[in-house]
Amino acid sequence: MTDRLAGLRAKREQALAGGGKARIEAQHARGQLTARERLSVLLDEGSFQEFGALATHQNTDFGMAEKRFPGDGVITGFGTVNGRRVAVYAQDFTVLGGSFSEVQSHKISRILDLAMEAGIPVIGLNDSGGARVQEGIRSLAAYGEVFFRNVRASGVVPQISLIMGPCAGGAVYSPALTDFVVMVAGTSNMFLTGPEIIRSVTGEDVSTEDLGGAWLHTSRSGVAHFEVETDQAALSLAKLLLSYLPQNNAEDAPRLAAYDDTFRVEDELDRIVPEDDDLPYDMRRLLDLVVDRDSILEVSEAYARNAITAFGRLDGHSVGLVANQPLQLSGALDIDSSDKIARFVRLCDAYNLPVITFVDCPGYLPGVDQEYSGVIRHGAKVIYAYAQATVPKLSVVTRKAIGGSYVAMSSKQMGNDIAFAWPTAQIAVMGAEGASRLLNRRALAEAADPVAAQAAFIAEYKEKFFNPYHAADVGQIDEVIEPRETRIRLIRALEVLRTKVQTSIAKKHGLFPV
Ligand code: HXC
């Protein structure tokens, strides 16, 4: 018995040793943690239960018989984060470059299956050279097994992907199918085909960082949602993200003990919208003043900055915030911001987070490039996402809600539950100048004083539409509120809606405009 125990312990020791001292030192020299170190930072102390620590590949081709490592380059199991259960897998770059094998696939698939059945979020730590070349088709099929489960788990349990090293080729599609992608600046990258292949095929010369680094994916491609500086920061962010989310789609997110004054009024909100319509203001500041102190976590902050999508808290309850940002493109909706908003609204809906929308939008962005690139198709996603969402939906029109953007951004017709507007709200089919050009072309041409005639029309138009009262008259706005009292009005409205139940028509699935 003692010998057998000693045998087990020796195997375990071997599993703990990963790819050996030299490779671990190389990992550290790059400023990275090893897979086991990462898990020890992520999980509550002593909570990790590992499964599959002794699994090894059976391949003997290409000298692989001698290259067997317990665990086969991925560590899988369950643990807790701040007392809540999570499923984890961490690829170990020190073992065969973390390359993805059939055994890796079995281990990760097993974790995903158990997590789905038990309703537990999954956090994947990616650090891998991609499909294990020596396994050929088997490693490709292995990826397919994981992709399939990522899709099945989508909207059932939160899935968070931390990219902490290379993630190349088709491997990128597992993170891309999950809810959040976090990248570490400088040490992680994601691309389908690397710089060398691109150079040989298209002649384009691009560095790894410029092709698939964290900044590129968070600011330009939108593939990743967060960029962080270190491995530790990525792991902290994963914990923070979990704090806003439920364990699964059948639960509510945990409520924090309320730490901010429920009834806080903010005089600054009464002054935040400038008198001059053409001047911008910072919507992020506005949101900060409304929600619980320091509770905002922006998602895709650097991407499509003309829109803000963020988690926040109101009276300790987790909420999703969507807003136009007048500081960028005057807050207009375009292709990228439509994608950003639609994805976020669907995410909140999947995980039972109320969506609160702050509207200051002059409309969809005009432009040939936008039309050619399908702003109709992309803009439709915003409408689809809001209309489909059954969670409580609140809106606050702070200034402009013009044209299609009024309808799309959580209007009553999109199933919005309670619509507030500030006295500064402007709700109209189009801006005053545009309306004047459209309606008065002939009259202005014939007028004795066209400038005065135009000014008179604009003044009348603004008086009629550039306030919230016409919309309140016709029931499109439920209540015009003082900006300073926005926080308590939203908290009270959410209290009412907390037990909202809305059923949808049974169907296989709709055709989301992708
Ligand atoms: C098998 C691999 C491997 C792989 C790395 N290794 N990638 N083994 N299959 N895909 C091994 C190396 O041979 C090496 O083993 C060890 O891991 C460390 O790799 P190095 O190259 O020495 O490390 P480094 O210099 O840091 O370079 C890291 C790297 C490079 C940039 C990731 O390894 C690389 O370019 N790998 C291939 C990346 C790639 O093209 N992947 C896409 C594959 S196709 P030894 O024993 O020599 O130290 C794909 C399609 C999936 O993934 C489709 C799914 C649908």
Coordinates of C-alpha atoms and ligand atoms in Angstrom, one line a residue:
M1 CA 0.0 0.0 0.0
T2 CA 2.8 2.4 0.9
D3 CA 4.5 1.7 -2.3
R4 CA 1.4 2.3 -4.3
L5 CA 0.8 5.6 -2.4
A6 CA 4.4 6.6 -3.2
G7 CA 3.7 5.8 -6.8
L8 CA 0.7 8.1 -6.9
R9 CA 2.6 10.8 -5.2
A10 CA 5.5 10.6 -7.6
K11 CA 3.1 10.9 -10.5
R12 CA 1.5 13.9 -8.9
E13 CA 4.9 15.5 -8.4
Q14 CA 5.5 15.0 -12.1
A15 CA 2.2 16.6 -13.0
L16 CA 3.1 19.6 -10.7
A17 CA 6.4 20.0 -12.4
G18 CA 4.9 20.9 -15.8
G19 CA 7.4 21.2 -18.6
G20 CA 10.3 21.4 -16.2
K21 CA 12.5 24.1 -14.6
A22 CA 14.0 25.6 -17.7
R23 CA 10.7 26.2 -19.4
I24 CA 9.1 27.6 -16.2
E25 CA 12.0 30.0 -16.0
A26 CA 11.5 31.0 -19.6
Q27 CA 7.9 31.7 -18.9
H28 CA 8.8 33.8 -15.9
A29 CA 11.5 35.7 -17.9
R30 CA 8.7 36.8 -20.3
G31 CA 6.8 38.2 -17.3
Q32 CA 4.3 35.4 -17.3
L33 CA 3.0 33.1 -14.6
T34 CA 2.8 29.3 -15.2
A35 CA -0.6 27.7 -15.5
R36 CA -0.5 26.5 -11.9
E37 CA 0.6 29.8 -10.6
R38 CA -2.3 31.5 -12.5
L39 CA -4.8 29.1 -11.0
S40 CA -3.5 29.7 -7.5
V41 CA -4.0 33.5 -8.1
L42 CA -7.5 33.0 -9.5
L43 CA -9.0 30.5 -7.1
D44 CA -9.7 30.8 -3.4
E45 CA -6.8 29.2 -1.4
G46 CA -7.2 25.4 -1.1
S47 CA -10.4 25.3 -3.2
F48 CA -8.9 23.7 -6.4
Q49 CA -10.0 20.1 -7.2
E50 CA -8.1 18.9 -10.2
F51 CA -9.4 16.3 -12.6
G52 CA -7.4 14.6 -15.4
A53 CA -4.0 15.5 -13.8
L54 CA -2.5 12.1 -15.0
A55 CA -4.0 11.9 -18.5
T56 CA -1.4 11.6 -21.2
H57 CA -1.5 11.4 -25.0
Q58 CA -1.2 8.0 -26.6
N59 CA 0.5 9.2 -29.8
T60 CA 3.8 7.6 -30.7
D61 CA 4.4 9.3 -34.0
F62 CA 7.1 11.9 -34.6
G63 CA 9.0 11.0 -31.4
M64 CA 6.0 11.6 -29.2
A65 CA 6.4 8.4 -27.3
E66 CA 9.1 10.0 -25.3
K67 CA 7.3 13.2 -24.8
R68 CA 4.6 12.2 -22.3
F69 CA 3.6 14.7 -19.6
P70 CA 1.0 14.0 -17.0
G71 CA -1.9 16.3 -17.8
D72 CA -0.8 16.7 -21.4
G73 CA -0.4 20.5 -21.3
V74 CA -3.7 21.6 -19.7
I75 CA -4.8 21.7 -16.1
T76 CA -8.6 21.3 -15.6
G77 CA -10.9 21.3 -12.6
F78 CA -13.2 23.2 -10.2
G79 CA -12.6 25.7 -7.5
T80 CA -14.2 28.7 -5.9
V81 CA -13.7 32.5 -6.5
N82 CA -14.9 34.5 -3.5
G83 CA -16.8 31.5 -2.4
R84 CA -18.6 30.9 -5.6
R85 CA -18.0 27.8 -7.7
V86 CA -16.2 28.0 -11.0
A87 CA -14.9 25.6 -13.6
V88 CA -11.4 26.3 -14.9
Y89 CA -8.9 25.1 -17.5
A90 CA -5.5 26.5 -17.9
Q91 CA -3.2 25.6 -20.8
D92 CA 0.4 25.0 -19.8
F93 CA 2.8 26.5 -22.4
T94 CA 5.7 24.8 -20.7
V95 CA 4.3 21.4 -21.8
L96 CA 4.7 21.0 -25.6
G97 CA 3.9 24.6 -26.0
G98 CA 0.4 24.1 -24.5
S99 CA -0.4 22.6 -27.9
F100 CA -4.0 21.4 -28.2
S101 CA -4.4 17.6 -28.3
E102 CA -7.1 15.0 -28.2
V103 CA -6.5 14.6 -24.4
Q104 CA -6.7 18.4 -23.9
S105 CA -10.0 18.3 -25.7
H106 CA -11.4 15.5 -23.6
K107 CA -10.4 17.2 -20.4
I108 CA -11.8 20.6 -21.3
S109 CA -15.0 19.1 -22.8
R110 CA -15.5 17.1 -19.6
I111 CA -15.2 20.3 -17.5
L112 CA -17.6 22.2 -19.9
D113 CA -20.2 19.4 -19.7
L114 CA -20.1 19.3 -15.9
A115 CA -20.2 23.1 -15.7
M116 CA -23.3 23.2 -17.9
E117 CA -25.1 20.6 -15.9
A118 CA -24.2 22.1 -12.5
G119 CA -24.7 25.7 -13.7
I120 CA -21.2 26.9 -13.0
P121 CA -19.3 29.6 -14.9
V122 CA -16.2 28.6 -16.9
I123 CA -12.9 30.4 -17.0
G124 CA -10.5 29.3 -19.7
L125 CA -6.8 30.4 -19.5
N126 CA -5.4 30.2 -23.0
D127 CA -1.7 29.9 -23.7
S128 CA -1.0 27.5 -26.6
G129 CA 0.8 27.1 -29.9
G130 CA -2.5 25.8 -31.4
A131 CA -3.4 22.4 -32.8
R132 CA -0.8 19.8 -31.9
V133 CA 0.8 19.2 -35.2
Q134 CA 1.8 15.6 -34.5
E135 CA -1.8 14.6 -33.9
G136 CA -3.1 15.7 -37.3
I137 CA -6.8 15.4 -37.9
R138 CA -7.4 14.3 -34.3
S139 CA -6.3 17.6 -32.9
L140 CA -8.6 19.4 -35.4
A141 CA -11.5 17.3 -34.4
A142 CA -10.6 17.9 -30.8
Y143 CA -11.0 21.7 -31.3
G144 CA -14.4 21.0 -32.8
E145 CA -15.5 19.2 -29.6
V146 CA -14.7 22.2 -27.6
F147 CA -16.3 24.7 -30.0
F148 CA -19.5 22.7 -30.0
R149 CA -19.6 22.9 -26.2
N150 CA -18.8 26.6 -26.1
V151 CA -21.9 27.1 -28.3
R152 CA -24.1 24.8 -26.1
A153 CA -22.9 26.6 -23.0
S154 CA -23.4 30.0 -24.5
G155 CA -26.2 31.8 -22.6
V156 CA -26.4 28.9 -20.0
V157 CA -23.3 29.6 -18.0
P158 CA -20.9 32.6 -18.2
Q159 CA -17.7 31.8 -20.2
I160 CA -14.7 34.0 -19.7
S161 CA -11.5 33.5 -21.8
L162 CA -8.2 34.9 -20.7
I163 CA -5.7 35.1 -23.5
M164 CA -2.3 34.8 -21.7
G165 CA 0.0 33.8 -24.5
P166 CA -0.3 32.8 -28.1
C167 CA -3.7 31.8 -29.5
A168 CA -3.4 31.2 -33.2
G169 CA -5.2 29.6 -36.1
G170 CA -8.6 28.0 -35.6
A171 CA -7.9 28.0 -31.8
V172 CA -9.1 31.6 -31.7
Y173 CA -12.7 30.4 -32.2
S174 CA -13.1 28.9 -28.8
P175 CA -12.5 32.3 -27.1
A176 CA -14.5 34.0 -29.8
L177 CA -17.5 31.9 -28.9
T178 CA -17.3 32.8 -25.2
D179 CA -18.8 35.8 -23.5
F180 CA -15.7 37.7 -22.6
V181 CA -12.2 37.8 -24.0
V182 CA -9.4 39.4 -21.9
M183 CA -6.0 39.9 -23.4
V184 CA -2.7 40.6 -21.6
A185 CA -0.7 43.4 -23.3
G186 CA 2.6 42.5 -24.8
T187 CA 2.5 38.7 -24.1
S188 CA -0.8 37.6 -25.8
N189 CA -1.9 37.6 -29.3
M190 CA -4.7 36.2 -31.5
F191 CA -4.8 35.7 -35.2
L192 CA -6.0 33.2 -37.7
T193 CA -2.9 33.3 -39.9
G194 CA 0.4 34.7 -38.6
P195 CA 2.6 37.4 -40.0
E196 CA 4.7 35.0 -42.1
I197 CA 1.8 33.4 -43.9
I198 CA 0.3 36.8 -44.5
R199 CA 3.6 38.0 -45.9
S200 CA 3.8 35.0 -48.3
V201 CA 0.2 35.2 -49.4
T202 CA -0.6 38.9 -49.7
G203 CA 2.8 40.5 -49.4
E204 CA 1.7 42.6 -46.4
D205 CA 4.3 43.2 -43.7
V206 CA 2.9 43.3 -40.2
S207 CA 4.3 42.5 -36.8
T208 CA 2.7 40.0 -34.4
E209 CA 1.7 42.8 -32.1
D210 CA 0.1 44.9 -34.8
L211 CA -1.7 41.9 -36.3
G212 CA -3.1 40.3 -33.2
G213 CA -2.0 42.2 -30.0
A214 CA -4.2 43.2 -27.2
W215 CA -4.6 46.8 -28.3
L216 CA -5.5 45.9 -31.8
H217 CA -8.2 43.5 -30.7
T218 CA -9.7 45.8 -28.0
S219 CA -9.7 49.0 -30.0
R220 CA -10.0 48.0 -33.6
S221 CA -11.3 44.5 -34.3
G222 CA -13.5 44.3 -31.3
V223 CA -12.5 40.6 -30.8
A224 CA -11.4 41.2 -27.2
H225 CA -13.2 43.1 -24.6
F226 CA -10.5 44.0 -22.1
E227 CA -6.8 44.7 -22.3
V228 CA -4.8 44.4 -19.1
E229 CA -1.1 44.8 -18.3
T230 CA -0.2 41.6 -16.5
D231 CA -1.3 38.0 -15.9
Q232 CA -2.3 39.0 -12.3
A233 CA -4.5 41.8 -13.7
A234 CA -6.2 39.4 -16.1
L235 CA -7.0 37.1 -13.2
S236 CA -8.3 39.9 -11.0
L237 CA -10.5 41.1 -13.9
A238 CA -12.0 37.7 -14.3
K239 CA -12.9 37.7 -10.6
L240 CA -14.4 41.2 -10.9
L241 CA -16.5 40.2 -13.9
L242 CA -17.9 37.2 -12.1
S243 CA -19.1 39.5 -9.3
Y244 CA -21.5 41.2 -11.7
L245 CA -22.9 37.9 -13.1
P246 CA -25.1 35.1 -11.9
Q247 CA -23.8 31.6 -11.9
N248 CA -26.1 30.6 -14.7
N249 CA -29.1 31.8 -16.7
A250 CA -31.6 30.5 -14.2
E251 CA -30.2 32.6 -11.3
D252 CA -29.8 36.3 -10.5
A253 CA -26.5 38.0 -10.1
P254 CA -25.4 38.3 -6.4
R255 CA -26.5 41.5 -4.7
L256 CA -23.8 43.4 -2.8
A257 CA -24.7 45.0 0.5
A258 CA -25.7 48.5 -0.6
Y259 CA -22.8 50.8 0.2
D260 CA -23.9 54.0 -1.4
D261 CA -26.8 56.3 -0.3
T262 CA -29.9 55.0 -2.1
F263 CA -31.4 58.5 -2.0
R264 CA -28.3 60.4 -3.1
V265 CA -29.2 63.4 -5.3
E266 CA -26.6 64.9 -7.5
D267 CA -26.9 68.6 -8.3
E268 CA -24.1 68.2 -10.9
L269 CA -26.6 66.2 -13.1
D270 CA -28.8 69.3 -13.3
R271 CA -25.9 71.1 -15.0
I272 CA -24.2 68.4 -17.0
V273 CA -26.0 68.9 -20.3
P274 CA -24.7 72.1 -21.8
E275 CA -27.0 74.9 -22.7
D276 CA -25.5 74.9 -26.2
D277 CA -26.8 71.9 -28.1
D278 CA -23.6 71.6 -30.1
L279 CA -21.4 71.1 -27.1
P280 CA -20.7 67.6 -25.9
Y281 CA -20.4 66.4 -22.3
D282 CA -19.0 63.2 -20.8
M283 CA -21.7 60.5 -20.6
R284 CA -19.3 58.4 -18.6
R285 CA -19.2 61.1 -15.9
L286 CA -23.0 61.2 -15.9
L287 CA -23.2 57.4 -15.4
D288 CA -20.7 57.6 -12.6
L289 CA -22.9 60.1 -10.8
V290 CA -26.0 58.0 -11.1
V291 CA -24.9 54.5 -10.2
D292 CA -23.4 53.2 -6.9
R293 CA -20.0 54.8 -6.3
D294 CA -17.1 53.3 -8.3
S295 CA -19.3 50.4 -9.5
I296 CA -18.8 50.9 -13.3
L297 CA -16.9 48.3 -15.3
E298 CA -16.9 49.2 -19.0
V299 CA -17.0 46.3 -21.5
S300 CA -15.2 47.0 -24.8
E301 CA -14.2 50.4 -23.5
A302 CA -11.7 51.1 -26.2
Y303 CA -13.9 49.9 -29.1
A304 CA -16.6 52.1 -30.7
R305 CA -16.2 54.8 -28.1
N306 CA -19.3 56.6 -29.4
A307 CA -21.2 54.0 -27.3
I308 CA -20.7 52.9 -23.7
T309 CA -21.5 49.4 -22.5
A310 CA -20.9 48.7 -18.9
F311 CA -21.8 46.8 -15.8
G312 CA -22.7 48.8 -12.8
R313 CA -24.7 48.6 -9.6
L314 CA -27.8 50.3 -8.3
D315 CA -28.4 49.9 -4.6
G316 CA -26.1 46.9 -4.7
H317 CA -27.9 45.2 -7.7
S318 CA -26.0 44.4 -10.8
V319 CA -27.3 46.2 -13.9
G320 CA -26.2 46.6 -17.6
L321 CA -25.7 50.2 -18.7
V322 CA -25.9 51.2 -22.4
A323 CA -25.3 54.8 -23.4
N324 CA -24.4 57.1 -26.3
Q325 CA -21.2 59.1 -25.7
P326 CA -21.5 62.6 -27.1
L327 CA -17.8 63.1 -26.8
Q328 CA -17.2 60.8 -29.8
L329 CA -19.0 61.3 -33.2
S330 CA -21.6 63.3 -31.2
G331 CA -22.8 59.9 -29.9
A332 CA -24.1 58.8 -33.3
L333 CA -24.7 55.1 -33.9
D334 CA -22.5 53.5 -36.5
I335 CA -21.7 49.9 -37.5
D336 CA -19.2 49.2 -34.7
S337 CA -21.3 50.8 -31.9
S338 CA -24.4 48.9 -33.1
D339 CA -22.5 45.7 -32.8
K340 CA -21.2 46.6 -29.4
I341 CA -24.6 47.6 -28.0
A342 CA -26.4 44.6 -29.5
R343 CA -24.0 42.1 -28.2
F344 CA -24.1 43.7 -24.7
V345 CA -27.9 43.9 -24.5
R346 CA -28.1 40.2 -25.5
L347 CA -25.5 39.3 -22.9
C348 CA -27.5 41.1 -20.2
D349 CA -30.7 39.5 -21.3
A350 CA -29.1 36.0 -21.2
Y351 CA -27.9 36.5 -17.6
N352 CA -30.9 38.3 -16.2
L353 CA -29.4 41.7 -15.8
P354 CA -31.7 44.7 -16.2
V355 CA -30.7 47.0 -19.0
I356 CA -30.7 50.8 -18.4
T357 CA -30.2 52.9 -21.5
F358 CA -29.1 56.5 -21.5
V359 CA -29.9 58.2 -24.8
D360 CA -28.2 61.1 -26.4
C361 CA -28.0 60.2 -30.0
P362 CA -28.4 62.4 -33.1
G363 CA -29.2 59.3 -35.2
Y364 CA -27.3 56.8 -37.3
L365 CA -24.1 58.1 -38.8
P366 CA -24.5 59.2 -42.4
G367 CA -21.8 58.2 -44.9
V368 CA -21.1 56.2 -48.0
D369 CA -18.7 53.9 -46.2
Q370 CA -21.2 53.1 -43.6
E371 CA -23.9 52.3 -46.1
Y372 CA -21.5 50.2 -48.2
S373 CA -20.4 48.3 -45.1
G374 CA -23.9 47.4 -44.2
V375 CA -25.0 49.9 -41.5
I376 CA -28.6 48.8 -42.2
R377 CA -27.7 45.2 -41.3
H378 CA -25.6 46.2 -38.3
G379 CA -28.0 48.8 -37.1
A380 CA -30.8 46.3 -37.2
K381 CA -29.0 44.3 -34.5
V382 CA -29.7 47.0 -31.9
I383 CA -33.4 46.9 -32.7
Y384 CA -33.4 43.1 -32.6
A385 CA -31.5 42.9 -29.4
Y386 CA -33.7 45.3 -27.5
A387 CA -36.9 43.9 -28.9
Q388 CA -35.9 40.4 -28.0
A389 CA -34.6 41.1 -24.5
T390 CA -37.1 40.2 -21.8
V391 CA -35.2 41.6 -18.8
P392 CA -36.4 44.8 -17.2
K393 CA -35.5 47.7 -19.5
L394 CA -35.4 51.3 -18.4
S395 CA -34.4 54.4 -20.4
V396 CA -33.4 57.9 -19.7
V397 CA -33.3 60.4 -22.6
T398 CA -30.8 63.0 -21.5
R399 CA -30.7 65.0 -24.7
K400 CA -31.1 63.9 -28.4
A401 CA -33.2 61.0 -29.4
I402 CA -33.5 61.7 -33.0
G403 CA -34.9 59.5 -35.8
G404 CA -34.0 55.8 -36.0
S405 CA -31.9 56.1 -32.9
Y406 CA -35.0 57.1 -30.8
V407 CA -36.8 53.9 -31.9
A408 CA -33.7 51.6 -31.7
M409 CA -32.4 52.8 -28.3
S410 CA -34.9 51.1 -26.0
S411 CA -38.0 53.0 -27.1
K412 CA -41.4 51.9 -25.8
Q413 CA -41.9 50.0 -29.0
M414 CA -38.8 47.9 -28.3
G415 CA -40.5 46.7 -25.1
N416 CA -39.0 49.3 -22.8
D417 CA -40.7 49.1 -19.5
I418 CA -40.2 52.6 -18.1
A419 CA -39.0 55.6 -20.1
F420 CA -37.7 58.7 -18.3
A421 CA -36.6 61.9 -19.9
W422 CA -34.8 64.9 -18.6
P423 CA -36.2 68.4 -19.4
T424 CA -33.3 68.8 -21.8
A425 CA -34.6 65.9 -24.0
Q426 CA -35.0 66.5 -27.7
I427 CA -37.2 63.8 -29.4
A428 CA -37.8 64.4 -33.1
V429 CA -37.7 62.7 -36.5
M430 CA -34.7 64.7 -37.5
G431 CA -32.6 67.8 -36.5
A432 CA -34.1 71.2 -37.0
E433 CA -31.8 72.3 -39.8
G434 CA -32.4 69.1 -41.8
A435 CA -36.2 69.4 -41.3
S436 CA -36.1 73.0 -42.5
R437 CA -34.2 72.0 -45.6
L438 CA -36.6 69.2 -46.3
L439 CA -39.9 70.9 -45.7
N440 CA -39.1 74.5 -46.8
R441 CA -36.9 74.2 -49.8
R442 CA -39.3 76.0 -52.1
A443 CA -40.7 78.4 -49.6
L444 CA -37.2 79.4 -48.6
A445 CA -36.2 80.0 -52.2
E446 CA -39.2 82.3 -52.7
A447 CA -39.0 84.1 -49.3
A448 CA -38.0 87.7 -49.3
D449 CA -35.7 87.0 -46.3
P450 CA -34.7 83.3 -46.5
V451 CA -32.4 83.6 -43.4
A452 CA -35.2 85.0 -41.3
A453 CA -37.7 82.5 -42.6
Q454 CA -35.3 79.6 -41.9
A455 CA -34.7 80.9 -38.4
A456 CA -38.4 81.2 -37.7
F457 CA -39.0 77.6 -38.8
I458 CA -36.1 76.3 -36.7
A459 CA -37.4 78.2 -33.6
E460 CA -40.9 76.8 -34.0
Y461 CA -39.5 73.3 -34.6
K462 CA -37.3 73.4 -31.6
E463 CA -40.1 74.8 -29.4
K464 CA -42.3 71.9 -30.4
F465 CA -39.9 69.0 -30.4
F466 CA -36.8 69.9 -28.5
N467 CA -38.3 69.2 -25.2
P468 CA -39.7 66.0 -23.7
Y469 CA -43.3 67.2 -23.3
H470 CA -44.6 66.3 -26.7
A471 CA -43.3 62.7 -26.2
A472 CA -44.8 62.7 -22.7
D473 CA -48.1 63.9 -24.1
V474 CA -48.4 61.0 -26.4
G475 CA -47.2 58.5 -23.8
Q476 CA -43.8 57.7 -25.2
I477 CA -42.1 59.0 -22.1
D478 CA -43.5 57.9 -18.8
E479 CA -42.1 60.7 -16.7
V480 CA -40.1 63.8 -17.1
I481 CA -37.7 63.8 -14.1
E482 CA -35.2 66.2 -12.6
P483 CA -31.7 65.1 -13.6
R484 CA -30.5 65.2 -10.0
E485 CA -33.1 62.6 -8.9
T486 CA -32.3 60.1 -11.7
R487 CA -30.6 57.6 -9.3
I488 CA -33.5 57.2 -6.9
R489 CA -36.1 57.1 -9.8
L490 CA -34.1 54.2 -11.4
I491 CA -33.7 52.3 -8.1
R492 CA -37.5 52.6 -7.5
A493 CA -38.4 51.5 -11.0
L494 CA -36.1 48.5 -10.7
E495 CA -37.7 47.5 -7.5
V496 CA -41.1 47.4 -9.3
L497 CA -39.6 45.4 -12.2
R498 CA -37.6 42.9 -10.2
T499 CA -40.3 40.3 -10.5
K500 CA -41.0 41.0 -14.2
V501 CA -42.0 38.0 -16.2
Q502 CA -42.3 38.2 -20.0
T503 CA -42.8 35.2 -22.1
S504 CA -41.7 34.9 -25.7
I505 CA -43.3 33.1 -28.6
A506 CA -42.0 29.6 -28.8
K507 CA -39.7 29.1 -31.8
K508 CA -36.5 27.3 -32.7
H509 CA -34.6 30.6 -32.9
G510 CA -35.0 33.9 -34.6
L511 CA -32.7 35.1 -37.4
F512 CA -30.5 37.6 -35.7
P513 CA -29.2 40.0 -38.4
V514 CA -25.5 39.1 -38.4
Ligands
HXC1 C1 3.1 20.9 -31.5 C2 4.1 22.8 -30.7 C3 3.1 23.6 -31.3 C4 2.1 23.0 -32.0 C5 4.5 24.9 -30.3 N1 4.9 23.6 -30.1 N2 3.4 24.9 -31.0 N3 4.0 21.5 -30.8 N4 2.1 21.6 -32.1 N5 1.1 23.7 -32.6 C6 6.0 23.2 -29.3 C7 7.4 23.6 -30.0 O1 7.7 22.6 -31.0 C8 8.3 23.6 -28.9 O2 8.7 22.3 -28.5 C9 7.5 24.1 -27.7 O3 6.1 23.9 -28.1 C10 7.6 25.6 -27.5 O4 7.5 26.3 -28.7 P1 8.6 27.3 -29.3 O5 8.3 27.5 -30.7 O6 9.9 26.9 -28.9 O7 8.2 28.6 -28.5 P2 8.2 30.1 -28.9 O8 9.5 30.4 -29.6 O9 7.9 30.9 -27.6 O10 7.1 30.3 -30.0 C11 5.7 30.1 -29.6 C12 4.9 30.1 -30.9 C13 5.4 29.0 -31.9 C14 4.9 31.5 -31.6 C15 3.4 29.8 -30.4 O11 5.5 27.8 -31.1 C16 4.5 28.7 -33.0 O12 4.5 29.5 -34.0 N6 3.7 27.7 -32.9 C17 2.8 27.3 -34.0 C18 1.6 28.4 -34.0 C19 0.6 28.1 -35.1 O13 0.8 28.3 -36.3 N7 -0.5 27.5 -34.6 C20 -1.6 27.2 -35.5 C21 -1.6 25.7 -35.7 S1 -3.0 25.4 -36.7 P3 10.2 21.9 -28.2 O14 10.1 20.5 -27.7 O15 10.9 22.1 -29.4 O16 10.6 22.9 -27.1 C22 -4.3 25.5 -35.7 C23 -5.6 25.2 -36.4 C24 -6.6 24.8 -35.4 O17 -4.2 25.7 -34.6 C25 -7.9 24.7 -36.2 C26 -9.1 24.4 -35.3 C27 -10.3 24.4 -36.1

